[in-house]
GROMACS .gro file of C-alpha atoms in nm:
model
  200
    1MET     CA    1 -12.731  -1.398  14.536
    2LEU     CA    2 -12.365  -1.338  14.450
    3GLU     CA    3 -12.275  -1.707  14.488
    4LYS     CA    4 -12.529  -1.814  14.226
    5GLU     CA    5 -12.383  -1.565  13.979
    6ILE     CA    6 -12.032  -1.692  14.042
    7LEU     CA    7 -12.137  -2.057  13.996
    8LYS     CA    8 -12.279  -1.969  13.654
    9GLN     CA    9 -11.919  -1.907  13.545
   10VAL     CA   10 -11.809  -2.271  13.597
   11ILE     CA   11 -11.682  -2.413  13.268
   12HIS     CA   12 -11.520  -2.735  13.390
   13ARG     CA   13 -11.559  -2.954  13.697
   14THR     CA   14 -11.388  -3.271  13.820
   15GLU     CA   15 -11.372  -3.430  14.162
   16ASN     CA   16 -11.050  -3.240  14.239
   17MET     CA   17 -11.083  -2.915  14.041
   18VAL     CA   18 -11.340  -2.650  13.946
   19VAL     CA   19 -11.261  -2.395  13.673
   20PHE     CA   20 -11.439  -2.060  13.655
   21GLU     CA   21 -11.416  -1.851  13.337
   22LEU     CA   22 -11.445  -1.480  13.404
   23ASP     CA   23 -11.490  -1.265  13.098
   24SER     CA   24 -11.316  -1.425  12.802
   25ASP     CA   25 -10.955  -1.406  12.909
   26VAL     CA   26 -10.941  -1.483  13.283
   27ARG     CA   27 -10.985  -1.815  13.459
   28ILE     CA   28 -10.976  -1.920  13.822
   29GLU     CA   29 -10.888  -2.281  13.902
   30VAL     CA   30 -10.994  -2.400  14.248
   31TYR     CA   31 -10.844  -2.729  14.367
   32HIS     CA   32 -10.977  -2.971  14.629
   33ASP     CA   33 -10.663  -2.921  14.842
   34GLY     CA   34 -10.742  -2.548  14.877
   35THR     CA   35 -10.510  -2.418  14.606
   36VAL     CA   36 -10.648  -2.131  14.397
   37VAL     CA   37 -10.480  -2.034  14.069
   38LYS     CA   38 -10.569  -1.734  13.854
   39SER     CA   39 -10.464  -1.734  13.490
   40LYS     CA   40 -10.493  -1.492  13.199
   41LYS     CA   41 -10.513  -1.575  12.831
   42VAL     CA   42 -10.194  -1.497  12.644
   43GLY     CA   43 -10.219  -1.588  12.278
   44LYS     CA   44 -10.394  -1.925  12.266
   45SER     CA   45 -10.303  -2.048  12.614
   46PHE     CA   46 -10.363  -1.938  12.973
   47MET     CA   47 -10.068  -1.829  13.189
   48PRO     CA   48 -10.080  -1.816  13.572
   49ILE     CA   49 -10.072  -1.468  13.723
   50PRO     CA   50 -10.031  -1.372  14.091
   51LEU     CA   51 -10.357  -1.405  14.278
   52TYR     CA   52 -10.240  -1.190  14.570
   53GLU     CA   53  -9.999  -0.902  14.606
   54ASN     CA   54  -9.872  -1.046  14.933
   55ASP     CA   55  -9.869  -1.420  15.000
   56THR     CA   56  -9.782  -1.404  15.370
   57ASP     CA   57 -10.116  -1.546  15.484
   58LYS     CA   58 -10.337  -1.664  15.200
   59ALA     CA   59 -10.610  -1.776  15.441
   60PHE     CA   60 -10.734  -1.421  15.494
   61HIS     CA   61 -10.712  -1.306  15.134
   62PHE     CA   62 -11.001  -1.204  14.917
   63VAL     CA   63 -11.013  -1.301  14.552
   64ARG     CA   64 -11.105  -1.017  14.320
   65LEU     CA   65 -11.295  -1.129  14.013
   66ARG     CA   66 -11.443  -0.948  13.717
   67SER     CA   67 -11.742  -1.109  13.555
   68ASN     CA   68 -11.961  -0.954  13.286
   69GLY     CA   69 -11.797  -0.620  13.353
   70GLN     CA   70 -11.880  -0.637  13.725
   71GLU     CA   71 -11.616  -0.638  13.998
   72ILE     CA   72 -11.670  -0.920  14.249
   73THR     CA   73 -11.475  -0.971  14.570
   74ILE     CA   74 -11.508  -1.301  14.756
   75GLY     CA   75 -11.311  -1.455  15.039
   76ARG     CA   76 -11.073  -1.729  14.927
   77ALA     CA   77 -11.220  -1.985  15.167
   78ARG     CA   78 -11.572  -1.891  15.058
   79LEU     CA   79 -11.478  -1.945  14.692
   80ILE     CA   80 -11.335  -2.291  14.773
   81THR     CA   81 -11.647  -2.381  14.972
   82LEU     CA   82 -11.873  -2.258  14.694
   83ALA     CA   83 -11.679  -2.450  14.428
   84PHE     CA   84 -11.706  -2.786  14.606
   85HIS     CA   85 -12.020  -2.755  14.821
   86GLY     CA   86 -12.250  -2.533  14.616
   87VAL     CA   87 -12.461  -2.235  14.717
   88PRO     CA   88 -12.525  -2.184  15.092
   89GLU     CA   89 -12.880  -2.188  15.227
   90SER     CA   90 -12.860  -1.812  15.281
   91GLU     CA   91 -12.627  -1.526  15.195
   92PHE     CA   92 -12.570  -1.478  15.567
   93CYS     CA   93 -12.396  -1.815  15.612
   94CYS     CA   94 -12.039  -1.804  15.735
   95ILE     CA   95 -11.747  -2.034  15.659
   96ARG     CA   96 -11.654  -2.298  15.919
   97PHE     CA   97 -11.320  -2.474  15.935
   98ILE     CA   98 -11.418  -2.817  16.064
   99ASP     CA   99 -11.085  -2.894  16.232
  100GLY     CA  100 -11.060  -2.539  16.372
  101ASN     CA  101 -10.753  -2.456  16.161
  102TYR     CA  102 -10.833  -2.164  15.927
  103LYS     CA  103 -10.514  -2.232  15.730
  104ASN     CA  104 -10.647  -2.573  15.627
  105GLN     CA  105 -10.872  -2.467  15.341
  106SER     CA  106 -10.910  -2.803  15.169
  107ALA     CA  107 -11.262  -2.874  15.045
  108ASP     CA  108 -11.298  -3.144  15.314
  109ASN     CA  109 -11.234  -2.890  15.590
  110VAL     CA  110 -11.450  -2.596  15.483
  111GLU     CA  111 -11.828  -2.573  15.494
  112PHE     CA  112 -12.110  -2.322  15.504
  113ALA     CA  113 -12.285  -2.277  15.839
  114THR     CA  114 -12.552  -2.050  15.976
  115TYR     CA  115 -12.433  -1.828  16.258
  116ARG     CA  116 -12.653  -2.031  16.496
  117GLN     CA  117 -12.486  -2.357  16.387
  118GLN     CA  118 -12.142  -2.200  16.423
  119PHE     CA  119 -12.221  -2.077  16.775
  120CYS     CA  120 -12.374  -2.409  16.884
  121ILE     CA  121 -12.082  -2.615  16.754
  122LEU     CA  122 -11.825  -2.388  16.922
  123ASP     CA  123 -12.026  -2.407  17.245
  124LEU     CA  124 -12.037  -2.787  17.220
  125ILE     CA  125 -11.661  -2.808  17.163
  126SER     CA  126 -11.604  -2.579  17.462
  127LYS     CA  127 -11.813  -2.808  17.684
  128LEU     CA  128 -11.633  -3.120  17.561
  129LYS     CA  129 -11.303  -2.954  17.657
  130LYS     CA  130 -11.439  -2.845  17.995
  131TYR     CA  131 -11.533  -3.202  18.086
  132GLN     CA  132 -11.218  -3.346  17.926
  133ILE     CA  133 -11.418  -3.558  17.685
  134ASN     CA  134 -11.203  -3.589  17.376
  135ILE     CA  135 -11.295  -3.652  17.015
  136ASN     CA  136 -11.078  -3.770  16.730
  137ARG     CA  137 -11.193  -3.525  16.460
  138GLY     CA  138 -11.372  -3.196  16.413
  139ILE     CA  139 -11.750  -3.158  16.433
  140SER     CA  140 -11.917  -3.064  16.104
  141VAL     CA  141 -12.256  -2.903  16.048
  142GLN     CA  142 -12.378  -3.238  15.917
  143ASP     CA  143 -12.266  -3.400  16.245
  144TYR     CA  144 -12.444  -3.132  16.446
  145VAL     CA  145 -12.768  -3.173  16.251
  146GLU     CA  146 -12.753  -3.549  16.315
  147LEU     CA  147 -12.690  -3.494  16.687
  148GLU     CA  148 -12.994  -3.265  16.703
  149LYS     CA  149 -13.202  -3.537  16.532
  150GLN     CA  150 -13.089  -3.775  16.807
  151GLY     CA  151 -13.231  -3.528  17.058
  152LEU     CA  152 -12.899  -3.441  17.216
  153VAL     CA  153 -12.893  -3.096  17.375
  154PHE     CA  154 -12.621  -2.913  17.565
  155PHE     CA  155 -12.798  -2.628  17.740
  156ASN     CA  156 -12.659  -2.489  18.064
  157SER     CA  157 -13.001  -2.552  18.221
  158LEU     CA  158 -12.941  -2.930  18.207
  159SER     CA  159 -12.827  -3.108  18.519
  160GLU     CA  160 -12.455  -3.175  18.517
  161ASP     CA  161 -12.509  -3.552  18.496
  162LYS     CA  162 -12.745  -3.521  18.197
  163LEU     CA  163 -12.507  -3.278  18.023
  164GLN     CA  164 -12.212  -3.515  18.072
  165ASP     CA  165 -12.418  -3.810  17.947
  166ASN     CA  166 -12.508  -3.617  17.633
  167LEU     CA  167 -12.145  -3.513  17.580
  168VAL     CA  168 -12.029  -3.874  17.611
  169LYS     CA  169 -12.287  -3.972  17.350
  170VAL     CA  170 -12.153  -3.697  17.123
  171ALA     CA  171 -11.797  -3.827  17.163
  172SER     CA  172 -11.917  -4.180  17.090
  173TYR     CA  173 -12.084  -4.062  16.769
  174ILE     CA  174 -11.790  -3.845  16.652
  175ASN     CA  175 -11.530  -4.111  16.735
  176GLY     CA  176 -11.719  -4.365  16.526
  177ASP     CA  177 -11.814  -4.590  16.815
  178VAL     CA  178 -12.150  -4.764  16.811
  179PHE     CA  179 -12.412  -4.500  16.882
  180ASN     CA  180 -12.593  -4.714  17.135
  181ILE     CA  181 -12.708  -4.577  17.469
  182GLU     CA  182 -12.669  -4.908  17.657
  183ALA     CA  183 -12.316  -4.956  17.521
  184ILE     CA  184 -12.225  -4.600  17.621
  185GLU     CA  185 -12.358  -4.649  17.974
  186GLU     CA  186 -12.160  -4.971  18.007
  187TYR     CA  187 -11.846  -4.799  17.877
  188ARG     CA  188 -11.892  -4.511  18.121
  189ALA     CA  189 -11.920  -4.754  18.412
  190ASP     CA  190 -11.603  -4.939  18.307
  191SER     CA  191 -11.391  -4.633  18.222
  192GLY     CA  192 -11.491  -4.383  18.486
  193GLY     CA  193 -11.691  -4.177  18.239
  194ILE     CA  194 -11.421  -4.035  18.012
  195LEU     CA  195 -11.373  -4.118  17.646
  196THR     CA  196 -11.022  -4.036  17.533
  197SER     CA  197 -10.859  -3.952  17.205
  198ASN     CA  198 -10.632  -3.677  17.081
  199ILE     CA  199 -10.799  -3.393  16.895
  200PHE     CA  200 -10.751  -3.142  17.177
   0.00000   0.00000   0.00000
């Protein structure tokens, strides 16, 4: 897998930075905030060189690397995700932007997801919007896996009442409220059934 080969090139890692050494004279520094810096050895030190020809929208750029004589092209967001989250479960995983903003490429906002997970999370968000049930942050793959463990489903075949109940439980979980069915039912009765916040 390409990602495993790229990770073999890591020469330095901290909580906020991962440095890849490509060949003997090129390094790529990937920062937790989503900054990517390419540098080339000049004399005894490394000097930054332009990573892109055109910086108008870095979010969609690919990073071209050369490692062991092989040309490698990887999406910038994928490189950031790889640097801070490791190898995806399969080469067919896509990149998700947890808050929905593809320009926010900080390590906290990017993650690997299967296409099924991506579809299910987008479908869930769409249903939350439809029923005007608001959440105060994005839904991550880890969140979705936990919701599935809780047995929450969002299929169109559910009755509308059951679907809304499940969506309210999702909002309670995401918003950090106590994930307690009795407390949710009591809240629904007192508030008319809508949990409010401001992500949408």
